[in-house]
Amino acid sequence: MSTGENRPDPGDPRSGTREQHPAPPPPRSHTEGRPTADPGSAPKQREPGRHEVPLGRQGEAAPVPPPTGAAAVERRTTPGDVNVVWRRIAQYIIDSVISGIGAALAFAVAVPLAAAPGPEGSLAQPWLATIAYTAFTVLAVAIFLAYWVLVPVMSVKGQTLGMMLMGIRVVRGDGTRVSAARHLVRVLLFIVDGILSGLVGLLVILGTERNQRVGDLVADTLVVRTRD
């Protein structure tokens, strides 16, 4: 029989008391301490400033729509002032006279030599007269084409002598220089524009947006006022 006082063992599960250990703190969240956004508020988007260009996807600049209406007409007439109808009439008369001088000289020199009448009033050499008339026709056409095609091509500003005097020039629809092929198309279509002594060409000029005759419409050319 033990005389000592029986004390409960703290580690014995049969004892009525246990040692109380403090509970570990809960794990901290990774987002703890960071400011949280208001769930009811949407993220603000930065508005482009006055001098900023709005960007599309992946940082690309937004496409600019092409001009329409009056802006498109203004852009088409940028090569120069096309309101030169009366200048064109005067220029055509001047150039026709100048280009006709060469044909007149060919006729005055070649034809009388071959078609001189004989003693009885008939042609002295009919075969030579035929050759002379044929040569005259070819020479007249060559002089006409050379003046209306080669002179503006070799000119610095694409002008004939009449255009220089009237202060106008021929350019393409985009303002660039006109090639010899386009000048040739313009000249060949004088056949259409010259009907009724040029009345058809004049009516087409007055009826088109940029004052173009048939030759200009086909060759995509404009007659504009020179800048200087």
PDB file of C-alpha atoms in Angstrom:
ATOM      1  CA  MET A   1       0.000   0.000   0.000  1.00  0.00           C
ATOM      2  CA  SER A   2       1.443   3.316  -1.143  1.00  0.00           C
ATOM      3  CA  THR A   3       1.288   6.181   1.115  1.00  0.00           C
ATOM      4  CA  GLY A   4       2.161   8.744  -1.546  1.00  0.00           C
ATOM      5  CA  GLU A   5      -0.385  11.030  -3.203  1.00  0.00           C
ATOM      6  CA  ASN A   6      -1.562   9.810  -6.561  1.00  0.00           C
ATOM      7  CA  ARG A   7      -1.223  12.570  -9.126  1.00  0.00           C
ATOM      8  CA  PRO A   8      -2.689  12.260 -12.625  1.00  0.00           C
ATOM      9  CA  ASP A   9      -0.257  11.738 -15.433  1.00  0.00           C
ATOM     10  CA  PRO A  10      -0.658  14.499 -18.056  1.00  0.00           C
ATOM     11  CA  GLY A  11       0.157  12.129 -20.889  1.00  0.00           C
ATOM     12  CA  ASP A  12      -2.153   9.351 -19.700  1.00  0.00           C
ATOM     13  CA  PRO A  13      -5.344   9.318 -21.794  1.00  0.00           C
ATOM     14  CA  ARG A  14      -7.162   7.814 -18.900  1.00  0.00           C
ATOM     15  CA  SER A  15      -6.578  10.841 -16.794  1.00  0.00           C
ATOM     16  CA  GLY A  16      -9.267  13.416 -16.703  1.00  0.00           C
ATOM     17  CA  THR A  17      -7.101  16.325 -17.820  1.00  0.00           C
ATOM     18  CA  ARG A  18      -4.984  16.845 -20.917  1.00  0.00           C
ATOM     19  CA  GLU A  19      -2.419  19.457 -21.771  1.00  0.00           C
ATOM     20  CA  GLN A  20      -3.938  22.091 -24.077  1.00  0.00           C
ATOM     21  CA  HIS A  21      -1.741  23.147 -27.045  1.00  0.00           C
ATOM     22  CA  PRO A  22      -2.556  26.339 -29.007  1.00  0.00           C
ATOM     23  CA  ALA A  23      -4.044  25.784 -32.537  1.00  0.00           C
ATOM     24  CA  PRO A  24      -1.768  26.712 -35.507  1.00  0.00           C
ATOM     25  CA  PRO A  25      -2.721  29.915 -37.385  1.00  0.00           C
ATOM     26  CA  PRO A  26      -4.561  29.481 -40.761  1.00  0.00           C
ATOM     27  CA  PRO A  27      -2.376  29.723 -43.945  1.00  0.00           C
ATOM     28  CA  ARG A  28      -2.150  33.166 -45.487  1.00  0.00           C
ATOM     29  CA  SER A  29      -3.626  33.617 -48.946  1.00  0.00           C
ATOM     30  CA  HIS A  30      -1.419  34.856 -51.787  1.00  0.00           C
ATOM     31  CA  THR A  31      -3.844  37.681 -52.413  1.00  0.00           C
ATOM     32  CA  GLU A  32      -3.890  38.819 -48.822  1.00  0.00           C
ATOM     33  CA  GLY A  33      -2.706  42.350 -48.472  1.00  0.00           C
ATOM     34  CA  ARG A  34      -3.394  43.263 -52.104  1.00  0.00           C
ATOM     35  CA  PRO A  35      -6.101  45.784 -53.024  1.00  0.00           C
ATOM     36  CA  THR A  36      -9.130  44.083 -54.470  1.00  0.00           C
ATOM     37  CA  ALA A  37     -11.218  45.575 -57.260  1.00  0.00           C
ATOM     38  CA  ASP A  38     -14.795  46.432 -56.710  1.00  0.00           C
ATOM     39  CA  PRO A  39     -16.818  43.608 -58.304  1.00  0.00           C
ATOM     40  CA  GLY A  40     -19.407  46.067 -59.450  1.00  0.00           C
ATOM     41  CA  SER A  41     -16.987  48.380 -61.287  1.00  0.00           C
ATOM     42  CA  ALA A  42     -15.713  47.702 -64.852  1.00  0.00           C
ATOM     43  CA  PRO A  43     -12.069  48.297 -65.810  1.00  0.00           C
ATOM     44  CA  LYS A  44     -11.517  51.735 -67.203  1.00  0.00           C
ATOM     45  CA  GLN A  45     -10.288  51.995 -70.803  1.00  0.00           C
ATOM     46  CA  ARG A  46      -7.901  54.706 -71.820  1.00  0.00           C
ATOM     47  CA  GLU A  47      -9.389  57.084 -74.328  1.00  0.00           C
ATOM     48  CA  PRO A  48      -7.088  58.221 -77.155  1.00  0.00           C
ATOM     49  CA  GLY A  49      -5.867  61.760 -76.835  1.00  0.00           C
ATOM     50  CA  ARG A  50      -6.324  64.475 -79.405  1.00  0.00           C
ATOM     51  CA  HIS A  51      -3.086  63.674 -81.189  1.00  0.00           C
ATOM     52  CA  GLU A  52      -3.211  59.906 -80.766  1.00  0.00           C
ATOM     53  CA  VAL A  53      -4.194  57.573 -83.585  1.00  0.00           C
ATOM     54  CA  PRO A  54      -6.783  54.933 -82.625  1.00  0.00           C
ATOM     55  CA  LEU A  55      -5.252  51.500 -82.895  1.00  0.00           C
ATOM     56  CA  GLY A  56      -6.901  48.318 -84.057  1.00  0.00           C
ATOM     57  CA  ARG A  57      -5.992  44.793 -83.174  1.00  0.00           C
ATOM     58  CA  GLN A  58      -2.399  43.971 -82.303  1.00  0.00           C
ATOM     59  CA  GLY A  59      -1.385  47.639 -82.266  1.00  0.00           C
ATOM     60  CA  GLU A  60      -2.141  48.271 -85.955  1.00  0.00           C
ATOM     61  CA  ALA A  61      -3.492  51.642 -87.028  1.00  0.00           C
ATOM     62  CA  ALA A  62      -7.170  51.688 -87.869  1.00  0.00           C
ATOM     63  CA  PRO A  63      -7.782  51.909 -91.655  1.00  0.00           C
ATOM     64  CA  VAL A  64      -8.876  55.294 -92.986  1.00  0.00           C
ATOM     65  CA  PRO A  65     -11.940  55.090 -95.242  1.00  0.00           C
ATOM     66  CA  PRO A  66     -11.495  56.447 -98.796  1.00  0.00           C
ATOM     67  CA  PRO A  67     -12.966  59.884 -99.536  1.00  0.00           C
ATOM     68  CA  THR A  68     -16.448  59.978-100.947  1.00  0.00           C
ATOM     69  CA  GLY A  69     -18.655  62.579-102.584  1.00  0.00           C
ATOM     70  CA  ALA A  70     -17.138  66.022-102.973  1.00  0.00           C
ATOM     71  CA  ALA A  71     -13.841  64.893-101.393  1.00  0.00           C
ATOM     72  CA  ALA A  72     -13.374  62.243-104.076  1.00  0.00           C
ATOM     73  CA  VAL A  73     -14.036  64.785-106.847  1.00  0.00           C
ATOM     74  CA  GLU A  74     -11.554  67.196-105.289  1.00  0.00           C
ATOM     75  CA  ARG A  75      -8.931  64.464-105.165  1.00  0.00           C
ATOM     76  CA  ARG A  76      -9.470  63.536-108.816  1.00  0.00           C
ATOM     77  CA  THR A  77      -8.907  67.103-110.024  1.00  0.00           C
ATOM     78  CA  THR A  78      -5.652  67.665-108.109  1.00  0.00           C
ATOM     79  CA  PRO A  79      -3.361  67.505-111.223  1.00  0.00           C
ATOM     80  CA  GLY A  80      -4.430  71.026-112.116  1.00  0.00           C
ATOM     81  CA  ASP A  81      -7.209  73.370-113.199  1.00  0.00           C
ATOM     82  CA  VAL A  82      -9.229  71.746-115.986  1.00  0.00           C
ATOM     83  CA  ASN A  83     -11.518  74.735-116.600  1.00  0.00           C
ATOM     84  CA  VAL A  84      -9.641  75.743-119.764  1.00  0.00           C
ATOM     85  CA  VAL A  85     -12.261  75.121-122.448  1.00  0.00           C
ATOM     86  CA  TRP A  86     -11.802  78.391-124.310  1.00  0.00           C
ATOM     87  CA  ARG A  87      -8.039  78.127-124.071  1.00  0.00           C
ATOM     88  CA  ARG A  88      -8.278  74.682-125.661  1.00  0.00           C
ATOM     89  CA  ILE A  89     -10.338  76.027-128.554  1.00  0.00           C
ATOM     90  CA  ALA A  90      -7.755  78.735-129.258  1.00  0.00           C
ATOM     91  CA  GLN A  91      -4.905  76.226-128.870  1.00  0.00           C
ATOM     92  CA  TYR A  92      -6.517  73.805-131.312  1.00  0.00           C
ATOM     93  CA  ILE A  93      -6.854  76.512-133.959  1.00  0.00           C
ATOM     94  CA  ILE A  94      -3.230  77.609-133.494  1.00  0.00           C
ATOM     95  CA  ASP A  95      -1.819  74.076-133.648  1.00  0.00           C
ATOM     96  CA  SER A  96      -3.977  73.161-136.634  1.00  0.00           C
ATOM     97  CA  VAL A  97      -2.587  76.105-138.574  1.00  0.00           C
ATOM     98  CA  ILE A  98       1.011  75.295-137.579  1.00  0.00           C
ATOM     99  CA  SER A  99       0.716  71.577-138.388  1.00  0.00           C
ATOM    100  CA  GLY A 100      -1.010  72.402-141.662  1.00  0.00           C
ATOM    101  CA  ILE A 101       1.872  74.568-142.832  1.00  0.00           C
ATOM    102  CA  GLY A 102       4.065  71.535-143.476  1.00  0.00           C
ATOM    103  CA  ALA A 103       1.357  69.795-145.498  1.00  0.00           C
ATOM    104  CA  ALA A 104       0.751  72.972-147.470  1.00  0.00           C
ATOM    105  CA  LEU A 105       4.451  73.247-148.305  1.00  0.00           C
ATOM    106  CA  ALA A 106       4.550  69.618-149.444  1.00  0.00           C
ATOM    107  CA  PHE A 107       1.543  70.222-151.658  1.00  0.00           C
ATOM    108  CA  ALA A 108       2.979  73.441-153.081  1.00  0.00           C
ATOM    109  CA  VAL A 109       6.323  71.827-153.997  1.00  0.00           C
ATOM    110  CA  ALA A 110       5.626  68.208-154.943  1.00  0.00           C
ATOM    111  CA  VAL A 111       2.250  68.278-156.643  1.00  0.00           C
ATOM    112  CA  PRO A 112       2.806  71.062-159.235  1.00  0.00           C
ATOM    113  CA  LEU A 113       6.045  69.478-160.394  1.00  0.00           C
ATOM    114  CA  ALA A 114       4.326  66.202-161.177  1.00  0.00           C
ATOM    115  CA  ALA A 115       0.904  67.448-162.215  1.00  0.00           C
ATOM    116  CA  ALA A 116       1.975  70.267-164.498  1.00  0.00           C
ATOM    117  CA  PRO A 117      -0.305  70.319-167.557  1.00  0.00           C
ATOM    118  CA  GLY A 118       1.128  69.478-170.948  1.00  0.00           C
ATOM    119  CA  PRO A 119       0.720  71.426-174.183  1.00  0.00           C
ATOM    120  CA  GLU A 120      -2.795  70.065-174.708  1.00  0.00           C
ATOM    121  CA  GLY A 121      -3.931  70.770-171.157  1.00  0.00           C
ATOM    122  CA  SER A 122      -3.609  67.199-169.902  1.00  0.00           C
ATOM    123  CA  LEU A 123      -1.187  65.950-167.298  1.00  0.00           C
ATOM    124  CA  ALA A 124       2.327  65.697-168.679  1.00  0.00           C
ATOM    125  CA  GLN A 125       3.171  62.649-166.557  1.00  0.00           C
ATOM    126  CA  PRO A 126       0.056  60.981-165.038  1.00  0.00           C
ATOM    127  CA  TRP A 127       2.042  58.213-163.293  1.00  0.00           C
ATOM    128  CA  LEU A 128       4.287  60.792-161.651  1.00  0.00           C
ATOM    129  CA  ALA A 129       1.248  62.754-160.543  1.00  0.00           C
ATOM    130  CA  THR A 130      -0.144  59.640-158.835  1.00  0.00           C
ATOM    131  CA  ILE A 131       3.106  59.095-157.005  1.00  0.00           C
ATOM    132  CA  ALA A 132       3.252  62.744-156.025  1.00  0.00           C
ATOM    133  CA  TYR A 133      -0.278  62.742-154.593  1.00  0.00           C
ATOM    134  CA  THR A 134       0.436  59.555-152.658  1.00  0.00           C
ATOM    135  CA  ALA A 135       3.666  60.957-151.295  1.00  0.00           C
ATOM    136  CA  PHE A 136       1.883  64.176-150.406  1.00  0.00           C
ATOM    137  CA  THR A 137      -0.747  62.292-148.414  1.00  0.00           C
ATOM    138  CA  VAL A 138       1.835  60.238-146.524  1.00  0.00           C
ATOM    139  CA  LEU A 139       3.971  63.295-145.872  1.00  0.00           C
ATOM    140  CA  ALA A 140       1.025  65.352-144.659  1.00  0.00           C
ATOM    141  CA  VAL A 141      -0.053  62.618-142.209  1.00  0.00           C
ATOM    142  CA  ALA A 142       3.530  62.160-140.997  1.00  0.00           C
ATOM    143  CA  ILE A 143       3.937  65.888-140.390  1.00  0.00           C
ATOM    144  CA  PHE A 144       0.600  66.048-138.582  1.00  0.00           C
ATOM    145  CA  LEU A 145       1.415  63.098-136.299  1.00  0.00           C
ATOM    146  CA  ALA A 146       4.963  64.296-135.678  1.00  0.00           C
ATOM    147  CA  TYR A 147       3.716  67.683-134.561  1.00  0.00           C
ATOM    148  CA  TRP A 148       0.895  66.443-132.318  1.00  0.00           C
ATOM    149  CA  VAL A 149       2.792  63.456-130.859  1.00  0.00           C
ATOM    150  CA  LEU A 150       6.548  64.072-130.939  1.00  0.00           C
ATOM    151  CA  VAL A 151       6.524  67.778-130.073  1.00  0.00           C
ATOM    152  CA  PRO A 152       4.690  67.344-126.726  1.00  0.00           C
ATOM    153  CA  VAL A 153       6.713  64.206-125.926  1.00  0.00           C
ATOM    154  CA  MET A 154      10.015  66.050-126.439  1.00  0.00           C
ATOM    155  CA  SER A 155       8.740  69.173-124.704  1.00  0.00           C
ATOM    156  CA  VAL A 156       9.671  69.667-121.069  1.00  0.00           C
ATOM    157  CA  LYS A 157       6.069  70.195-119.982  1.00  0.00           C
ATOM    158  CA  GLY A 158       4.305  68.090-122.606  1.00  0.00           C
ATOM    159  CA  GLN A 159       3.106  71.025-124.716  1.00  0.00           C
ATOM    160  CA  THR A 160       2.645  71.896-128.343  1.00  0.00           C
ATOM    161  CA  LEU A 161       3.394  75.432-129.532  1.00  0.00           C
ATOM    162  CA  GLY A 162      -0.263  76.366-129.201  1.00  0.00           C
ATOM    163  CA  MET A 163      -0.365  75.013-125.651  1.00  0.00           C
ATOM    164  CA  MET A 164       2.693  77.072-124.749  1.00  0.00           C
ATOM    165  CA  LEU A 165       1.006  80.202-126.027  1.00  0.00           C
ATOM    166  CA  MET A 166      -2.270  79.478-124.189  1.00  0.00           C
ATOM    167  CA  GLY A 167      -0.687  78.319-120.918  1.00  0.00           C
ATOM    168  CA  ILE A 168      -2.032  74.757-120.870  1.00  0.00           C
ATOM    169  CA  ARG A 169      -0.507  71.285-120.951  1.00  0.00           C
ATOM    170  CA  VAL A 170      -1.486  67.606-121.274  1.00  0.00           C
ATOM    171  CA  VAL A 171      -1.046  65.270-118.286  1.00  0.00           C
ATOM    172  CA  ARG A 172      -2.305  61.845-117.316  1.00  0.00           C
ATOM    173  CA  GLY A 173      -5.258  61.429-114.985  1.00  0.00           C
ATOM    174  CA  ASP A 174      -2.916  61.049-112.014  1.00  0.00           C
ATOM    175  CA  GLY A 175      -0.808  64.072-112.963  1.00  0.00           C
ATOM    176  CA  THR A 176       2.168  62.170-114.439  1.00  0.00           C
ATOM    177  CA  ARG A 177       3.736  62.706-117.857  1.00  0.00           C
ATOM    178  CA  VAL A 178       1.930  61.421-120.961  1.00  0.00           C
ATOM    179  CA  SER A 179       3.666  58.812-123.115  1.00  0.00           C
ATOM    180  CA  ALA A 180       3.915  58.899-126.906  1.00  0.00           C
ATOM    181  CA  ALA A 181       1.379  56.061-127.208  1.00  0.00           C
ATOM    182  CA  ARG A 182      -1.258  58.039-125.286  1.00  0.00           C
ATOM    183  CA  HIS A 183      -0.575  61.149-127.380  1.00  0.00           C
ATOM    184  CA  LEU A 184      -1.052  59.013-130.485  1.00  0.00           C
ATOM    185  CA  VAL A 185      -4.418  57.777-129.193  1.00  0.00           C
ATOM    186  CA  ARG A 186      -5.503  61.368-128.578  1.00  0.00           C
ATOM    187  CA  VAL A 187      -4.525  62.379-132.109  1.00  0.00           C
ATOM    188  CA  LEU A 188      -6.170  59.405-133.816  1.00  0.00           C
ATOM    189  CA  LEU A 189      -9.437  60.124-132.035  1.00  0.00           C
ATOM    190  CA  PHE A 190      -9.519  63.580-133.629  1.00  0.00           C
ATOM    191  CA  ILE A 191     -11.471  61.625-136.250  1.00  0.00           C
ATOM    192  CA  VAL A 192     -14.338  61.376-133.739  1.00  0.00           C
ATOM    193  CA  ASP A 193     -13.860  64.675-131.930  1.00  0.00           C
ATOM    194  CA  GLY A 194     -13.537  66.564-135.213  1.00  0.00           C
ATOM    195  CA  ILE A 195     -16.968  65.557-136.538  1.00  0.00           C
ATOM    196  CA  LEU A 196     -19.056  68.609-137.482  1.00  0.00           C
ATOM    197  CA  SER A 197     -15.975  70.849-137.412  1.00  0.00           C
ATOM    198  CA  GLY A 198     -15.100  69.853-133.837  1.00  0.00           C
ATOM    199  CA  LEU A 199     -18.609  70.271-132.420  1.00  0.00           C
ATOM    200  CA  VAL A 200     -18.694  66.693-131.137  1.00  0.00           C
ATOM    201  CA  GLY A 201     -15.452  67.171-129.213  1.00  0.00           C
ATOM    202  CA  LEU A 202     -16.663  70.460-127.741  1.00  0.00           C
ATOM    203  CA  LEU A 203     -19.947  68.939-126.547  1.00  0.00           C
ATOM    204  CA  VAL A 204     -18.119  66.019-124.945  1.00  0.00           C
ATOM    205  CA  ILE A 205     -15.758  68.424-123.169  1.00  0.00           C
ATOM    206  CA  LEU A 206     -18.649  70.469-121.788  1.00  0.00           C
ATOM    207  CA  GLY A 207     -20.548  67.348-120.742  1.00  0.00           C
ATOM    208  CA  THR A 208     -17.795  65.505-118.869  1.00  0.00           C
ATOM    209  CA  GLU A 209     -16.761  65.999-115.258  1.00  0.00           C
ATOM    210  CA  ARG A 210     -13.147  66.952-115.951  1.00  0.00           C
ATOM    211  CA  ASN A 211     -13.639  68.571-119.374  1.00  0.00           C
ATOM    212  CA  GLN A 212     -12.288  65.663-121.420  1.00  0.00           C
ATOM    213  CA  ARG A 213     -12.944  65.009-125.073  1.00  0.00           C
ATOM    214  CA  VAL A 214     -13.258  61.488-126.490  1.00  0.00           C
ATOM    215  CA  GLY A 215      -9.496  61.214-127.016  1.00  0.00           C
ATOM    216  CA  ASP A 216      -8.847  62.239-123.414  1.00  0.00           C
ATOM    217  CA  LEU A 217     -11.340  59.726-122.052  1.00  0.00           C
ATOM    218  CA  VAL A 218      -9.796  56.837-123.978  1.00  0.00           C
ATOM    219  CA  ALA A 219      -6.171  57.833-123.278  1.00  0.00           C
ATOM    220  CA  ASP A 220      -6.878  58.851-119.643  1.00  0.00           C
ATOM    221  CA  THR A 221      -5.435  62.329-120.117  1.00  0.00           C
ATOM    222  CA  LEU A 222      -6.314  65.816-118.928  1.00  0.00           C
ATOM    223  CA  VAL A 223      -5.628  69.280-120.304  1.00  0.00           C
ATOM    224  CA  VAL A 224      -4.811  71.565-117.369  1.00  0.00           C
ATOM    225  CA  ARG A 225      -3.568  75.074-116.808  1.00  0.00           C
ATOM    226  CA  THR A 226       0.179  75.398-116.223  1.00  0.00           C
ATOM    227  CA  ARG A 227       1.154  76.378-112.689  1.00  0.00           C
ATOM    228  CA  ASP A 228       3.561  79.161-113.621  1.00  0.00           C
TER     229      ASP A 228
END
